[in-house]
CSV table of C-alpha atoms in Angstrom, one decimal:
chain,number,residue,atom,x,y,z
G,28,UNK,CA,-1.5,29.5,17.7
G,29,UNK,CA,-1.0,25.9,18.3
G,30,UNK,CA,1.4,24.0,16.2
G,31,UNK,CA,0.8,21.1,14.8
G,32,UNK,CA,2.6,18.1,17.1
G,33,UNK,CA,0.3,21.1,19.5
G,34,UNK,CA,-2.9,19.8,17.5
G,35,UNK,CA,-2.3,16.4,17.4
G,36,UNK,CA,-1.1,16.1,21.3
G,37,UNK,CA,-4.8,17.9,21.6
G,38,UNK,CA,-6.4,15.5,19.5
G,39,UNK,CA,-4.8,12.6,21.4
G,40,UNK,CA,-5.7,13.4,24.6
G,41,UNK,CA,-9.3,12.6,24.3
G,42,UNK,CA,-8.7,10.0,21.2
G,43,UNK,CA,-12.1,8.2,21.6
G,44,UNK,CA,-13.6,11.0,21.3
G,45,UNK,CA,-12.0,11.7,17.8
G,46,UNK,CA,-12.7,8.0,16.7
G,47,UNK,CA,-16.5,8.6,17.7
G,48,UNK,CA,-16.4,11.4,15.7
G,49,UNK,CA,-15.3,10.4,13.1
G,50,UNK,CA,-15.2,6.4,12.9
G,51,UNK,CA,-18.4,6.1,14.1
G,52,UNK,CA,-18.4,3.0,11.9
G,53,UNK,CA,-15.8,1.4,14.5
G,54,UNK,CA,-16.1,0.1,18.3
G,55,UNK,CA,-13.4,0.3,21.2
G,56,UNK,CA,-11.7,-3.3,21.8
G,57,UNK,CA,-9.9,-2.8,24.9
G,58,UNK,CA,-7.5,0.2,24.6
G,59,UNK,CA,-8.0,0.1,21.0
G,60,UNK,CA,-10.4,1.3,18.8
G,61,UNK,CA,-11.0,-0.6,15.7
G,62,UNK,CA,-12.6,0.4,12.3
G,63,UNK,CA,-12.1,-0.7,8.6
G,64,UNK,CA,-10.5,2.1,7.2
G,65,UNK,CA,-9.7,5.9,7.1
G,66,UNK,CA,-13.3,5.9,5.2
G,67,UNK,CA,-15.4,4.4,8.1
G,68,UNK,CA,-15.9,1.4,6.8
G,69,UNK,CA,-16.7,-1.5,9.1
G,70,UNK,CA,-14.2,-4.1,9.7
G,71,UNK,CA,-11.3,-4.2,12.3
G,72,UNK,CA,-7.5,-3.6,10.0
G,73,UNK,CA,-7.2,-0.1,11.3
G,74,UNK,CA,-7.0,0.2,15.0
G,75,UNK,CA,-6.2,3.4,17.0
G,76,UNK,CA,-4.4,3.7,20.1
G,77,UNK,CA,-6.8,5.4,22.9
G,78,UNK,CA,-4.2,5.5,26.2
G,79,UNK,CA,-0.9,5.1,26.9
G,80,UNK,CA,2.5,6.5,25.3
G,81,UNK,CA,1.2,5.8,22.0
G,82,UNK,CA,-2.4,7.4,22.3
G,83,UNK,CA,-3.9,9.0,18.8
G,84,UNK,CA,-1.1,6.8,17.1
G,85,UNK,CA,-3.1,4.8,14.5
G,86,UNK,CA,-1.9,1.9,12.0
G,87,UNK,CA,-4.8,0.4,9.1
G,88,UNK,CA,-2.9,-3.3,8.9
G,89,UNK,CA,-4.7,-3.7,5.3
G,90,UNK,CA,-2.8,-1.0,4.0
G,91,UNK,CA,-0.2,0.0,5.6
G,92,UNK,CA,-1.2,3.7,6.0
G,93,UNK,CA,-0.3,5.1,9.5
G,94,UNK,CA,-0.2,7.9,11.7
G,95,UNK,CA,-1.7,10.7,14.3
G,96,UNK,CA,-5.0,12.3,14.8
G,97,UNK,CA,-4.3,15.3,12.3
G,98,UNK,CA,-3.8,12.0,9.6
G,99,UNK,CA,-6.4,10.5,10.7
G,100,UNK,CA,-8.8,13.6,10.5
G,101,UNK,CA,-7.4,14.8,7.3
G,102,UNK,CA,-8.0,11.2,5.8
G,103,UNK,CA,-11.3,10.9,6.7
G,104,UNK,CA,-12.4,14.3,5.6
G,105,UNK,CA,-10.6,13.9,2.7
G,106,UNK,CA,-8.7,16.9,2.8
G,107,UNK,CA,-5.2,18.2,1.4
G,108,UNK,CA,-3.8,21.2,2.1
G,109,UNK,CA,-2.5,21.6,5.8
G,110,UNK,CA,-4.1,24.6,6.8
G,111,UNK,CA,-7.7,22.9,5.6
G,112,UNK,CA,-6.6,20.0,7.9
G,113,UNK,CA,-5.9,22.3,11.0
G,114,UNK,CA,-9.0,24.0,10.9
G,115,UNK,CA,-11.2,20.9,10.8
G,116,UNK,CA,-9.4,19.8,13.8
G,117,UNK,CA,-9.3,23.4,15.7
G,118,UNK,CA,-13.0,23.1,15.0
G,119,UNK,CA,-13.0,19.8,16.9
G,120,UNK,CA,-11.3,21.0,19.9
G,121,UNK,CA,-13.7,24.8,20.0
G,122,UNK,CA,-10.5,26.3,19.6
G,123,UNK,CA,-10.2,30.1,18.4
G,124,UNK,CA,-9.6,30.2,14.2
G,125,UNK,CA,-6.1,31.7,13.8
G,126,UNK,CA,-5.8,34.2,10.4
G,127,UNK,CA,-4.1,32.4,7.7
G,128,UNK,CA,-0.6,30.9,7.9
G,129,UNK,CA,1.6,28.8,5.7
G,130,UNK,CA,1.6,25.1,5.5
G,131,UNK,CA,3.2,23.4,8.1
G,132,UNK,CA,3.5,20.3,7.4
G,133,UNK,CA,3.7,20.4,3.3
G,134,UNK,CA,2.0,18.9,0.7
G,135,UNK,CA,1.9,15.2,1.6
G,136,UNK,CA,2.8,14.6,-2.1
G,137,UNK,CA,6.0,16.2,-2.4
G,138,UNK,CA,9.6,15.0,-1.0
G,139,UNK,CA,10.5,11.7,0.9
G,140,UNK,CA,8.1,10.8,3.9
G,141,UNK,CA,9.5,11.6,7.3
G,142,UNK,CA,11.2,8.7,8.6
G,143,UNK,CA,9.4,6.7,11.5
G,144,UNK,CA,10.1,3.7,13.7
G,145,UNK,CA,8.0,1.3,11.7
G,146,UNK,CA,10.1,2.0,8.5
G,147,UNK,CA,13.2,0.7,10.3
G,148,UNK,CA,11.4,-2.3,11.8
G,149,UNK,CA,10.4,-3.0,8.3
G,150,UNK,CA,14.4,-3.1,7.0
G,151,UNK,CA,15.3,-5.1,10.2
G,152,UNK,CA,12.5,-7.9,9.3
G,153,UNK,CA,13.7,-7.7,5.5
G,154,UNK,CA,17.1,-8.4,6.8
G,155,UNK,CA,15.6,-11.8,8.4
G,156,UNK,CA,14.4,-13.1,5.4
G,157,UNK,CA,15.6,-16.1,3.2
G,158,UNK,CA,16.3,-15.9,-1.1
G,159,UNK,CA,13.1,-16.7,-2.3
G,160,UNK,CA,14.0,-19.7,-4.8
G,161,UNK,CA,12.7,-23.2,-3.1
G,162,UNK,CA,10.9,-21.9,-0.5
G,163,UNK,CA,7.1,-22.4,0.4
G,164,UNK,CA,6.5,-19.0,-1.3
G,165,UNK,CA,8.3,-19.9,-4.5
G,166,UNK,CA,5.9,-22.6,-4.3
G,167,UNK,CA,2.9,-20.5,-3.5
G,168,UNK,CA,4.0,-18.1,-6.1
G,169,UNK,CA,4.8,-20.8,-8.8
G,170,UNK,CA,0.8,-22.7,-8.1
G,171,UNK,CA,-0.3,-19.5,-9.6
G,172,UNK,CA,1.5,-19.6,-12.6
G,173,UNK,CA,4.1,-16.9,-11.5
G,174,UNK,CA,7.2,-19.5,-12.6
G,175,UNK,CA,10.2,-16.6,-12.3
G,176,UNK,CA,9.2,-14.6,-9.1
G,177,UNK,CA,12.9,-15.8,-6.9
G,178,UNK,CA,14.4,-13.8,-10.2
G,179,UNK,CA,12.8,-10.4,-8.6
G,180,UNK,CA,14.7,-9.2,-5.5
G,181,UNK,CA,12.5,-7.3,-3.8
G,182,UNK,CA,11.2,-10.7,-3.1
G,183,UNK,CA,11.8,-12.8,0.3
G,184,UNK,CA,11.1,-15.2,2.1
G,185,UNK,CA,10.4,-15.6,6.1
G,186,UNK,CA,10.2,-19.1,7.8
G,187,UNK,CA,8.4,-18.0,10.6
G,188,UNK,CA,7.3,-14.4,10.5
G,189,UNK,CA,5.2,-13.2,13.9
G,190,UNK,CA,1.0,-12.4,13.0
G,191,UNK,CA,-0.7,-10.5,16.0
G,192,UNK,CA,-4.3,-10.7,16.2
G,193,UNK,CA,-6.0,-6.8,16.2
G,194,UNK,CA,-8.5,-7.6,18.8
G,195,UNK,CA,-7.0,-10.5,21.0
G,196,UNK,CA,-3.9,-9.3,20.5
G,197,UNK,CA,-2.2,-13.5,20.5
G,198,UNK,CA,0.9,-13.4,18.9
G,199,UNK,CA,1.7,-16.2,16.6
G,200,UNK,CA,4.2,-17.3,13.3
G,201,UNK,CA,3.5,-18.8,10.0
G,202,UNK,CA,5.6,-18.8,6.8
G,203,UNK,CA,5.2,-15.8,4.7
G,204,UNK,CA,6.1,-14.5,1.5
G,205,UNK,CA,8.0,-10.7,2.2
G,206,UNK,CA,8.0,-7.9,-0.5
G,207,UNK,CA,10.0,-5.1,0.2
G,208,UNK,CA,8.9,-1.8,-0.3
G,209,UNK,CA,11.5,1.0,-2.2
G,210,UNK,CA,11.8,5.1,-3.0
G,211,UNK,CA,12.8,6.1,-6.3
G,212,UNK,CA,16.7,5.7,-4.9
G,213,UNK,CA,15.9,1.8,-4.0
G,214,UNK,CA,15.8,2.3,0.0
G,215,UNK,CA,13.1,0.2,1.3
G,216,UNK,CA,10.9,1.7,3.2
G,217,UNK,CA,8.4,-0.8,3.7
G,218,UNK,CA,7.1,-4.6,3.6
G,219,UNK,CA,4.6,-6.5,2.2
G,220,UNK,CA,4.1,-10.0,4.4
G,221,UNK,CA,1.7,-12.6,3.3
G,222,UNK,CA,1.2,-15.0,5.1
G,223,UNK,CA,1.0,-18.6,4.2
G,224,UNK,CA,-0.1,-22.2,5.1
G,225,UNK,CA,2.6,-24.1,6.5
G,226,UNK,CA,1.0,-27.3,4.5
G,227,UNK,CA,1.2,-25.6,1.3
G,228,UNK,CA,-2.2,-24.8,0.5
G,229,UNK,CA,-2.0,-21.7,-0.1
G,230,UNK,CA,-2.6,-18.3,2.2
G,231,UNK,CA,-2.8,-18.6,6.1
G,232,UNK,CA,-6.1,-18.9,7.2
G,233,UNK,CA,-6.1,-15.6,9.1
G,234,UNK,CA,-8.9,-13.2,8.5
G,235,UNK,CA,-6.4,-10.9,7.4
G,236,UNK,CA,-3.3,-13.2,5.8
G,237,UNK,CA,-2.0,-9.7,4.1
G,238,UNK,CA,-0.3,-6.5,5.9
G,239,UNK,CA,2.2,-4.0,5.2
G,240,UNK,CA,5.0,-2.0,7.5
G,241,UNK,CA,6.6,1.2,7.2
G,242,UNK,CA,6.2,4.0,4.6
G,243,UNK,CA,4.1,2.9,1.5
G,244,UNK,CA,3.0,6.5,0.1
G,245,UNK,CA,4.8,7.3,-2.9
G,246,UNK,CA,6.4,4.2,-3.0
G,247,UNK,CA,5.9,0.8,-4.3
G,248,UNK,CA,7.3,-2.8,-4.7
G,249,UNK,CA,9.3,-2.7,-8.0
G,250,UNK,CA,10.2,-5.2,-9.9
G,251,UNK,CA,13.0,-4.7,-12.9
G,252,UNK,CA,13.1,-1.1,-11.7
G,253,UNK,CA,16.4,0.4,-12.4
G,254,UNK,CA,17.5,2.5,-9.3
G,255,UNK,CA,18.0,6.6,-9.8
G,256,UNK,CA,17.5,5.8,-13.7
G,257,UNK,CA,15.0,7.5,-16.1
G,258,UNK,CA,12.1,5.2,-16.8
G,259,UNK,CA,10.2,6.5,-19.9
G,260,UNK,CA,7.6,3.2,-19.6
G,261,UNK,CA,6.1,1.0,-16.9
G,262,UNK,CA,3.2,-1.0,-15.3
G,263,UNK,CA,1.6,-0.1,-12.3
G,264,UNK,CA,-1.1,-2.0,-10.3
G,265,UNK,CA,-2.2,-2.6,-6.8
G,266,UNK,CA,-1.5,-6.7,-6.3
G,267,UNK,CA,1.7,-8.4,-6.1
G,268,UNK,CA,0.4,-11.3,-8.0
G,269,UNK,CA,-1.5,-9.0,-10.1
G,270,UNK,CA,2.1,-7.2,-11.2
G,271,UNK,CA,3.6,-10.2,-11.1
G,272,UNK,CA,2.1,-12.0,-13.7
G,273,UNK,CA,2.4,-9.3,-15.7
G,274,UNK,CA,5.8,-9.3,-16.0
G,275,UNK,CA,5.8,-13.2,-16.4
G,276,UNK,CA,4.3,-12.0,-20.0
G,277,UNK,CA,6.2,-8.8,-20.4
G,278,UNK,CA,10.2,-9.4,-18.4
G,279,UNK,CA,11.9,-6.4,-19.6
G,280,UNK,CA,8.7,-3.8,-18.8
G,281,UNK,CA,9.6,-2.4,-15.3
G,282,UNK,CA,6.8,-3.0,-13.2
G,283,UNK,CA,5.5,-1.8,-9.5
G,284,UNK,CA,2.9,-3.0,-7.0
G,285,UNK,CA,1.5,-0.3,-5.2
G,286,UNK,CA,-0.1,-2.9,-2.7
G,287,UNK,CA,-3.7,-0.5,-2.6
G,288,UNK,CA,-5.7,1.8,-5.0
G,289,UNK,CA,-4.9,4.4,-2.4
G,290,UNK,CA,-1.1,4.3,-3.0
G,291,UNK,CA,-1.4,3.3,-6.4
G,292,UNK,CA,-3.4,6.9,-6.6
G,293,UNK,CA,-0.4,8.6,-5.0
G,294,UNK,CA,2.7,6.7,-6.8
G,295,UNK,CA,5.6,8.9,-7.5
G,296,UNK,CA,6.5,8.9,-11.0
G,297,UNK,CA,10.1,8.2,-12.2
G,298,UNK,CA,12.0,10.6,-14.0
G,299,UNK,CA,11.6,10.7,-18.0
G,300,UNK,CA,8.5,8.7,-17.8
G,301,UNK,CA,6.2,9.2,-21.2
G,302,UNK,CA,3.6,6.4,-20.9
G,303,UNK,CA,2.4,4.5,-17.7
G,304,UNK,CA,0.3,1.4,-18.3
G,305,UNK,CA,-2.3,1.3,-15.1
G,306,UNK,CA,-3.5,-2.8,-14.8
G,307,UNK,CA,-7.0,-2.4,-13.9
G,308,UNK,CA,-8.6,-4.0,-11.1
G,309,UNK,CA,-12.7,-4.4,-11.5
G,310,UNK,CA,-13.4,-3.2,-7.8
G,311,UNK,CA,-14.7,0.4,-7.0
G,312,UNK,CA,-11.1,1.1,-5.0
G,313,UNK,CA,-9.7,-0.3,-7.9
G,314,UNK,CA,-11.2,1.9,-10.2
G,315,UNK,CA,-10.2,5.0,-7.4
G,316,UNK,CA,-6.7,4.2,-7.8
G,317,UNK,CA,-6.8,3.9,-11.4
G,318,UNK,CA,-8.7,7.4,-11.8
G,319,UNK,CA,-6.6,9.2,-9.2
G,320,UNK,CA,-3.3,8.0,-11.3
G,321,UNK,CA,-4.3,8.6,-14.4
G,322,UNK,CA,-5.3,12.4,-13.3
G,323,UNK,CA,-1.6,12.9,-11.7
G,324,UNK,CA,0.0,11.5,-15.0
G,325,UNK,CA,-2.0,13.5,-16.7
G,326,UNK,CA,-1.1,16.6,-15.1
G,327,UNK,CA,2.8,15.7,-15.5
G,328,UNK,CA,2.1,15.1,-19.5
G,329,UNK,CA,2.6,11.5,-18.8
G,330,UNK,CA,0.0,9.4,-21.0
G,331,UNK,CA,-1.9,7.1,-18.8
G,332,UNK,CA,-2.9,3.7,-20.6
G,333,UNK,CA,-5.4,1.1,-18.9
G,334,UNK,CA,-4.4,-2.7,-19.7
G,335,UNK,CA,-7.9,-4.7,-18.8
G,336,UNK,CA,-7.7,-8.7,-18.3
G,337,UNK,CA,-10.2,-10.6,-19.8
G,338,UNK,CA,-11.0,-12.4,-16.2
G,339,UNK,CA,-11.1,-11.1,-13.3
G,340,UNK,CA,-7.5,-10.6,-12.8
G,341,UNK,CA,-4.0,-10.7,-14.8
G,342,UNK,CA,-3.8,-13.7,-12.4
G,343,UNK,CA,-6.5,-15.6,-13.2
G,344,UNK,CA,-5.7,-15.0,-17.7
G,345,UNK,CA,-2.1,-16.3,-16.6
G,346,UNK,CA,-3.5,-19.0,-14.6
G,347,UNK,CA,-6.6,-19.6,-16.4
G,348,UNK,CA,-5.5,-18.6,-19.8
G,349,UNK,CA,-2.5,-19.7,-20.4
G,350,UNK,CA,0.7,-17.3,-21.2
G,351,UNK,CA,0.3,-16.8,-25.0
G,352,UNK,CA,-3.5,-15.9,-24.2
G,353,UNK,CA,-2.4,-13.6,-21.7
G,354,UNK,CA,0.7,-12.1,-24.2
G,355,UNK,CA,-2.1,-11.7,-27.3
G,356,UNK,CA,-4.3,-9.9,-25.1
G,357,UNK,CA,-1.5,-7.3,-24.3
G,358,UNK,CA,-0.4,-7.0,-27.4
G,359,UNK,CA,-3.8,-5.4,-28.4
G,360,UNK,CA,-3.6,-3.0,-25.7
G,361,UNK,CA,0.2,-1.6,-25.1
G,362,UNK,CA,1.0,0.7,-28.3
G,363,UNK,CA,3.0,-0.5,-31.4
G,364,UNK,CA,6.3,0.2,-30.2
G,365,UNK,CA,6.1,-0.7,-26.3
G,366,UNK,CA,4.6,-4.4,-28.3
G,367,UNK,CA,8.0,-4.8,-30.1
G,368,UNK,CA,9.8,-3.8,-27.4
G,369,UNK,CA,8.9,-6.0,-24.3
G,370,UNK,CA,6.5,-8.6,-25.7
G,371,UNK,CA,8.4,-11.7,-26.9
């Protein structure tokens, strides 16, 4: 019976094959193949490695999500438990159906991800950033009504951070605004880069001025998160400046940005949490991450509550609005108690 580094070594060695298979969406760009997402969506963020040392490695630069064939495969199927994955991908490959064994690689949801190169380049380019306060992406942050974000550390700022284009693969540099990415124990894991104008006008004019790095599953940008502390409430949502104006409004309400609906879907709770306030983004994914969170708190006894902007976003009320707009509108929503406590 093959093992699974077995499977995936399989799976790599005819990796176009695999992405025809099951990307169809996507087209080969050099030694690449590029595709949307996971879901076989068209677009270019997620790019597969077809030769070389790395072949079968993958990376979707929109999200952050990486990994090998057996990811990809158990992604795009949409599967869960190991065993389901392994014979989706032993029925790629004609291979023999072994009986039944246990889990190999257990449940993705439990326990700390493994840890993997890109979660230490992630620390080292954390390390390279600048204190947030003055910089272009206090500025950026502050055009958008967001007057306190250098107050949050999780927040940095990089001079001159390198962009590499997918397809032609041109390396270049712009300014960009860093969030780092944290575990429950406050070890980052990740980063958020986005990129911005170096005239101040707002994001880079990339086609895709937002990326992560590292290891976002389970974990989050968190903003007046205490570290190894129980957390009874919070606020969760995908967007940085989504979560961000939020706690412009509500300062004492811990607060994370799960940076897509599919992490925000797989967030790992805090200890002693009660109530989670979900902020709800109008998009379909949105609504995905919203729906998968709510099930998971659910299951845990932890009440799930949706907080709905009257615009499209929490940004645009804050922006749009005005704050004491944006703080009557919560206080409608958040129960008696959490209004006392962290509205002003």
């Amino acid at each position: 019976m093959l093992s699974a580094s077995d499977l995936a070594g399989r799976l790599a060695q005819d990796a176009e094959a695999v992405c025809r298979h099951y990307l169809s969406a996507g087209r080969r760009a050099g030694n690449y193949w590029l595709v949307g997402d996971v879901a076989n969506s068209r677009g270019r963020s997620l790019y597969v490695h077809l030769i070389g040392p790395r072949a079968g490695r993958w990376t979707d630069a929109a999200t952050g999500q990486f990994g090998d064939l057996l990811d990809l495969v158990r992604e795009a199927c949409g599967l869960v438990d190991f065993r389901d994955v392994a014979e989706e991908a032993r029925h790629f490959l004609s291979l023999p159906q072994p009986e039944p064994v246990s889990d190999l690689r257990g449940d993705v949801g439990d326990g700390p991800p493994a840890e993997r190169p890109a979660t230490e380049r992630a620390r080292r380019l954390f390390r390279m950033t600048e204190p947030l306060a003055g910089t272009l992406a206090d500025i950026y942050l502050r055009e958008r009504g967001i007057l306190r974000a250098s107050a949050h550390g999780a927040l940095r700022f990089h001079p001159s951070c390198y962009y590499r284009d997918l397809v032609t693969a041109r390396t270049t540099s712009f300014p960009a605004l860093i969030a780092a990415v944290t575990d429950a124990a406050g070890a980052i894991t990740g980063v958020h880069r986005s990129w911005l104008d170096p005239d101040g006008v707002g994001k880079a004019k990339l086609d895709d001025p937002r990326r992560a790095l590292g290891g976002l599953l389970g974990n989050a940008v968190r903003f007046r998160f205490p570290v190894n502390a129980s957390v009874t409430v919070l606020a969760a949502g995908e967007g940085l400046e989504t979560m961000l104006s939020l706690s412009h409004v509500l300062p004492g309400m811990p607060m994370v940005a799960a940076l897509t609906a599919n992490h925000l879907a797989a967030f790992r709770f805090p200890p002693g949490c009660r109530r989670i306030y979900i902020a709800a983004d109008a998009d379909a994914a949105g609504r995905h991450g919203i729906e998968g969170l709510s099930r998971r708190a659910q299951e845990r006894g932890i009440l799930p509550l949706v907080l709905s902007p009257e615009l499209g976003d929490f940004n645009d009320d804050l922006r749009r609005l005005g704050s004491d707009r944006l703080t009557a509108s919560l206080r409608l929503q958040l129960t008696p108690e959490d209004a006392v406590t962290f509205l002003p």
